[in-house]
CSV table of C-alpha atoms in Angstrom, one decimal:
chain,number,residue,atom,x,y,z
A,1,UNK,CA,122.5,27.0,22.8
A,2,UNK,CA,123.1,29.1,19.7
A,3,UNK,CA,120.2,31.3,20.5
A,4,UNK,CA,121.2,31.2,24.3
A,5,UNK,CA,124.5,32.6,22.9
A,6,UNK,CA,123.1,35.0,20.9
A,7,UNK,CA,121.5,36.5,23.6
A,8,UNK,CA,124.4,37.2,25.5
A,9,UNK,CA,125.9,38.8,22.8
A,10,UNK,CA,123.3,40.9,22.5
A,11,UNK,CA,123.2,41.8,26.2
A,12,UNK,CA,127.2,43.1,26.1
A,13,UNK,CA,126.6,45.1,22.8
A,14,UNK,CA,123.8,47.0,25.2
A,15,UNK,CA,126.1,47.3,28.1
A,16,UNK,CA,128.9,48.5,26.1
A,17,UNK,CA,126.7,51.1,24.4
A,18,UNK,CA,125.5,52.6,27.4
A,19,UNK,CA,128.4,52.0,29.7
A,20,UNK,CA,127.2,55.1,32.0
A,21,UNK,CA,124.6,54.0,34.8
A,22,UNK,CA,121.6,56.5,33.9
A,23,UNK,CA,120.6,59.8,32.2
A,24,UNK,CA,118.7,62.6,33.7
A,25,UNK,CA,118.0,66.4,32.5
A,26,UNK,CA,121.0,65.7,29.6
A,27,UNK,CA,123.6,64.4,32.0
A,28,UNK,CA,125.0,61.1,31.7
A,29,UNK,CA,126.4,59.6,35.4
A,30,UNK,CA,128.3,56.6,36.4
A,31,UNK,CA,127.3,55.6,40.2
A,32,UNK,CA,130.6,56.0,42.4
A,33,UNK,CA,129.3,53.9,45.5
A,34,UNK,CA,125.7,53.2,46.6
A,35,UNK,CA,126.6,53.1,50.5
A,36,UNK,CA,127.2,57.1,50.2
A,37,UNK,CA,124.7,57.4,47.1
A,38,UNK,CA,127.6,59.3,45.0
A,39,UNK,CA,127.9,59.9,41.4
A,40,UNK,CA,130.1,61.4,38.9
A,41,UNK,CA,129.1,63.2,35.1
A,42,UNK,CA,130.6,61.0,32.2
A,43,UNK,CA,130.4,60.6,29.0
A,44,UNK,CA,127.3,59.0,26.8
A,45,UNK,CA,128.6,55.5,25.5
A,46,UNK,CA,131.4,53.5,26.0
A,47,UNK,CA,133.8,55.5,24.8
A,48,UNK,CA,134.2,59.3,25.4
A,49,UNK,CA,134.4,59.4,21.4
A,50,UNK,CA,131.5,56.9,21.1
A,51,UNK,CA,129.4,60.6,20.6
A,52,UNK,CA,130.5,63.6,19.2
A,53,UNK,CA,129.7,66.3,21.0
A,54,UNK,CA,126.7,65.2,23.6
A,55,UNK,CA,126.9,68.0,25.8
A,56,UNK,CA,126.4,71.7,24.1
A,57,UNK,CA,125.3,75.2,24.5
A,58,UNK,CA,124.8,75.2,28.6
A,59,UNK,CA,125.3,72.8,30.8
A,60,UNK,CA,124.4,72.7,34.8
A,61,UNK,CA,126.2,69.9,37.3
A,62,UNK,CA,124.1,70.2,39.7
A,63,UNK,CA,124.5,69.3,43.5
A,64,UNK,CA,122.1,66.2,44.0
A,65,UNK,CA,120.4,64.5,41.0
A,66,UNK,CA,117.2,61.8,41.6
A,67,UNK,CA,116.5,58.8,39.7
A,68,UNK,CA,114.1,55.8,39.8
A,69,UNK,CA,113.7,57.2,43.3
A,70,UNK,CA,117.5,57.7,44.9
A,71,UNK,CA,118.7,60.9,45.6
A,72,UNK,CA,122.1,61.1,44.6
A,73,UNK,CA,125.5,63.6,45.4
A,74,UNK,CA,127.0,65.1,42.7
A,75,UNK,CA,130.6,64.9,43.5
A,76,UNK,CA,132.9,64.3,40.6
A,77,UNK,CA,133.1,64.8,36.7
A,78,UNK,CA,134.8,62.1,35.3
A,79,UNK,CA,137.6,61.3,33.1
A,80,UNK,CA,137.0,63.1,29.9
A,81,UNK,CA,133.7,63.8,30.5
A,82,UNK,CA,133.5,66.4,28.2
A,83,UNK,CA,136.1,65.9,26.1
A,84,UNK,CA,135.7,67.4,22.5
A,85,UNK,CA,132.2,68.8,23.1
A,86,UNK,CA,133.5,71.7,20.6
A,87,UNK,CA,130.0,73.4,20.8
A,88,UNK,CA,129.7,73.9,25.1
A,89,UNK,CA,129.5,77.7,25.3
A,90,UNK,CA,128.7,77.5,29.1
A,91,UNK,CA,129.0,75.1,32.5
A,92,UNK,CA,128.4,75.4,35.8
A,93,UNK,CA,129.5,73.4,38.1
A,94,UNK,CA,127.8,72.5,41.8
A,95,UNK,CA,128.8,73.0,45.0
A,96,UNK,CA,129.1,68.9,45.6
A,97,UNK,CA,132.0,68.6,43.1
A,98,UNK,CA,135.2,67.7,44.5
A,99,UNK,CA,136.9,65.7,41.7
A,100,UNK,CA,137.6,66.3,38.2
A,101,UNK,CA,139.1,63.4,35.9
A,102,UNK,CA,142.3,64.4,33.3
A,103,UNK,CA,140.9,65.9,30.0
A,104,UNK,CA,137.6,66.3,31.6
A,105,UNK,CA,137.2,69.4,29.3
A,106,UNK,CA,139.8,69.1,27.1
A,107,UNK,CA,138.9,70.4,23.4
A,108,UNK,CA,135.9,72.5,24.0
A,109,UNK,CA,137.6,75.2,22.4
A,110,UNK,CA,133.8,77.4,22.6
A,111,UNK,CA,133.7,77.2,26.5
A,112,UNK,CA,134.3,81.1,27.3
A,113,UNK,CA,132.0,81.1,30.7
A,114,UNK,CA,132.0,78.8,33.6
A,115,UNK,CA,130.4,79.7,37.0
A,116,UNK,CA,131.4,77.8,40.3
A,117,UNK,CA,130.1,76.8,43.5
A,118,UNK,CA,132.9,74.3,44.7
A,119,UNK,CA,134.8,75.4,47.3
A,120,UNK,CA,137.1,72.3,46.3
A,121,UNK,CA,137.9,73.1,42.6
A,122,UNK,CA,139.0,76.3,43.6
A,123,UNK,CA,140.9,75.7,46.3
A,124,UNK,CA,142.8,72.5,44.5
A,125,UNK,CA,146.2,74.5,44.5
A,126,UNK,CA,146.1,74.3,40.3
A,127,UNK,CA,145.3,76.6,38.2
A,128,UNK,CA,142.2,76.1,36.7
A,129,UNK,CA,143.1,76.9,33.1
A,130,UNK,CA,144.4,73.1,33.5
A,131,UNK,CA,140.8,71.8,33.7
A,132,UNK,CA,138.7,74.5,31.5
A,133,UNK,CA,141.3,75.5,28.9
A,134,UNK,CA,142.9,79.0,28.6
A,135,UNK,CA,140.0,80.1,26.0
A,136,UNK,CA,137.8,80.9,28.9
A,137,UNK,CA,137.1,84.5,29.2
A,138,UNK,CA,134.9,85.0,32.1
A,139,UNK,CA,134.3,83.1,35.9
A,140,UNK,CA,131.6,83.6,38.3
A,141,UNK,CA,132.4,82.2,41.6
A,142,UNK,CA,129.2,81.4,43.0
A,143,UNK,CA,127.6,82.1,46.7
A,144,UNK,CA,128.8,79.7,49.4
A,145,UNK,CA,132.6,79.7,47.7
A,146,UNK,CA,135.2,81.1,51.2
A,147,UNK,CA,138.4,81.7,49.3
A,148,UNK,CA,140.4,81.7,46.0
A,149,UNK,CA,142.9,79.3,46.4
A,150,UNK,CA,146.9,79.7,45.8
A,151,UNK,CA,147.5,80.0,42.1
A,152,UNK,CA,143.9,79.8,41.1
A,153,UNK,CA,143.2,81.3,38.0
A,154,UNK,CA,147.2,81.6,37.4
A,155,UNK,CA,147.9,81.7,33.7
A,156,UNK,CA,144.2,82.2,32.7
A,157,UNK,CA,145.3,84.7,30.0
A,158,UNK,CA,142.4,85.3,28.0
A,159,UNK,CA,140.3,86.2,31.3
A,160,UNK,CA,138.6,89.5,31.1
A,161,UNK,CA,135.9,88.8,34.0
A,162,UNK,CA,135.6,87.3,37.3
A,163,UNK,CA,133.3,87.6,40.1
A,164,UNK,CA,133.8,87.1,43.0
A,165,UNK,CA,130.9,86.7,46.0
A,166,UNK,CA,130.7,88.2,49.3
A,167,UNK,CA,131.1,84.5,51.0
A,168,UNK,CA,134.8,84.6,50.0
A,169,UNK,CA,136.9,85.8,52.9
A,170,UNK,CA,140.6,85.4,51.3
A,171,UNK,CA,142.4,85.5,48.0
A,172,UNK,CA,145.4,83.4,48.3
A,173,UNK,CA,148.8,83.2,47.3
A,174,UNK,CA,149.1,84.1,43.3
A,175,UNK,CA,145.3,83.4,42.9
A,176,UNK,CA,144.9,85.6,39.3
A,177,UNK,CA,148.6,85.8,38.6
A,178,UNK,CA,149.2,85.8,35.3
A,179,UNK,CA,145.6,87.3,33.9
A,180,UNK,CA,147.2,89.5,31.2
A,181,UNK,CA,143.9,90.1,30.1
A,182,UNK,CA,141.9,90.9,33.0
A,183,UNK,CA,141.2,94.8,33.4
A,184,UNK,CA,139.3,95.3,36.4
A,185,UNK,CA,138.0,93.4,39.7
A,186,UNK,CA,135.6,93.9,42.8
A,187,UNK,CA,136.6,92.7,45.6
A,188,UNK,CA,133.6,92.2,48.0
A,189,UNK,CA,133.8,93.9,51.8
A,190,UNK,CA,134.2,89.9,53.4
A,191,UNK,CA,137.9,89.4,52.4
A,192,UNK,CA,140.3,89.6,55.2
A,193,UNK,CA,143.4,88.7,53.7
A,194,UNK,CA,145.1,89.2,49.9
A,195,UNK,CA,148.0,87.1,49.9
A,196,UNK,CA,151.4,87.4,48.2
A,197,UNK,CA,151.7,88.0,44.3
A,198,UNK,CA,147.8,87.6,43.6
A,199,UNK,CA,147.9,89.9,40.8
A,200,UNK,CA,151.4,89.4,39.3
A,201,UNK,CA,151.7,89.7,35.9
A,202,UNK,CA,148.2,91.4,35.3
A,203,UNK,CA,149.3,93.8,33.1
A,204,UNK,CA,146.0,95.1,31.6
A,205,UNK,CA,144.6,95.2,35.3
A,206,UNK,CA,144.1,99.3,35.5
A,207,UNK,CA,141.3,99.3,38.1
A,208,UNK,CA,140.5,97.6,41.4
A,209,UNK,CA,137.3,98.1,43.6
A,210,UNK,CA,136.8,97.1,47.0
A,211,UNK,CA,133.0,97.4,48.1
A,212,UNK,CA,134.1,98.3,51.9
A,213,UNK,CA,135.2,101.3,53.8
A,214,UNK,CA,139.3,103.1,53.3
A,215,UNK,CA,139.1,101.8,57.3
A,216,UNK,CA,138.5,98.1,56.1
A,217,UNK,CA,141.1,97.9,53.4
A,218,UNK,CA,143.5,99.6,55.5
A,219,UNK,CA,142.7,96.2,58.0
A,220,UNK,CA,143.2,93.8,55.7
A,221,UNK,CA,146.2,91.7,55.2
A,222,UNK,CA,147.7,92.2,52.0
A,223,UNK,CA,150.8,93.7,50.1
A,224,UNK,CA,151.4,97.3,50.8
A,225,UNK,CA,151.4,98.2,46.8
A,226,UNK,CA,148.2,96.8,46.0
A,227,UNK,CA,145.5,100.0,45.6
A,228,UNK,CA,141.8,100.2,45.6
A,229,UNK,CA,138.8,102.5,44.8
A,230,UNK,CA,136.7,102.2,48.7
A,231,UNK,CA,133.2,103.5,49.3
A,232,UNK,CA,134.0,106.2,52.3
């Protein structure tokens, strides 16, 4: 009985030290549900602190990951998933992700790039300086992204670049309001409508390029006082 009990013991000290379901490429993910084969990105150990600092340098969330032979959707990063990985320089984050946990990246004070290809996590109505922290300096919005949701990037005052793909169509509502430090911006020939205030409070923003025609920037929806540099 004493070994029997042992054994147990031994058998929750293993559970609890790898509380996330399974590793692959780096990534540690907890399984979600198995009748829609969904995951979310976590933490190594029980504990988010049970680490220091298990993700670095790059990271890639991608879309679907496999193991022992399941395919699996990416769709979430969970609750502080990241949370004091001081040395992550980069992420990006798939096109699957539609959930981010509280303090999912909270300390990684060395995160100054992340690129993104969810249409949700831009288009959450929040400013993403919430999630990533204001020390990020540049965003590429990745292919497949339609718009820039309201209040996007608002407050993301140590942004000096963002790019932004031909898929989006629209910059909503206040998207970069508040990037004191972003100087200049393409915006690509697809985008049909600029919305109210979307660069309010840019105060460093000196130049503005659109990669269509005078005749389609005269079309689209926007503010009358917002100006751009147009191919002919």
């Amino acid at each position: 009985m004493k070994k029997l009990f042992t054994l147990l013991l031994a058998l929750v000290a293993t559970t609890a030290l790898w509380a996330h379901d399974f590793s692959v490429g780096g990534n540690y993910y907890n399984i979600l549900t198995d009748k829609t084969n969904e995951v979310e990105v976590t933490f190594r150990g029980e504990n988010y602190n049970s680490y220091i600092n298990e993700y670095s340098d790059y990271t890639t969330i991608p879309a679907t990951v496999t193991f022992s032979g399941t395919t699996y959707s990416v769709t979430g990063i969970g609750e502080d998933a990241f949370n004091n990985c001081y040395d992550l320089t980069r992420v990006t984050i798939g096109n699957n992700v539609t959930s981010i946990g509280n303090n999912a990246f909270y300390g990684c004070k060395s995160l100054t790039s992340v690129t993104i290809y969810s249409n949700a996590v831009v288009n959450s109505n929040n400013s993403i300086k919430d999630i990533f922290g204001e020390q990020v300096t540049e965003y590429i919005i990745g292919s497949g992204v339609t718009s820039i949701g309201s209040y996007a990037f608002s407050g993301c005052s140590s942004l000096t670049t963002v790019t932004i793909p031909n898929s989006v169509s629209s910059l909503r509502d206040c998207a970069f309001t508040g990037c004191s430090s972003l100087a200049s911006l393409t915006i690509p020939k697809n985008v049909t409508t600029i919305g109210n205030g979307v660069f309010f409070g840019c105060n460093s923003l000196k130049t503005v390029n659109y990669t269509g025609t005078k005749k389609q920037w005269k079309a689209i929806k926007k503010a009358k006082k917002i100006t751009a540099s147009t191919n002919k």
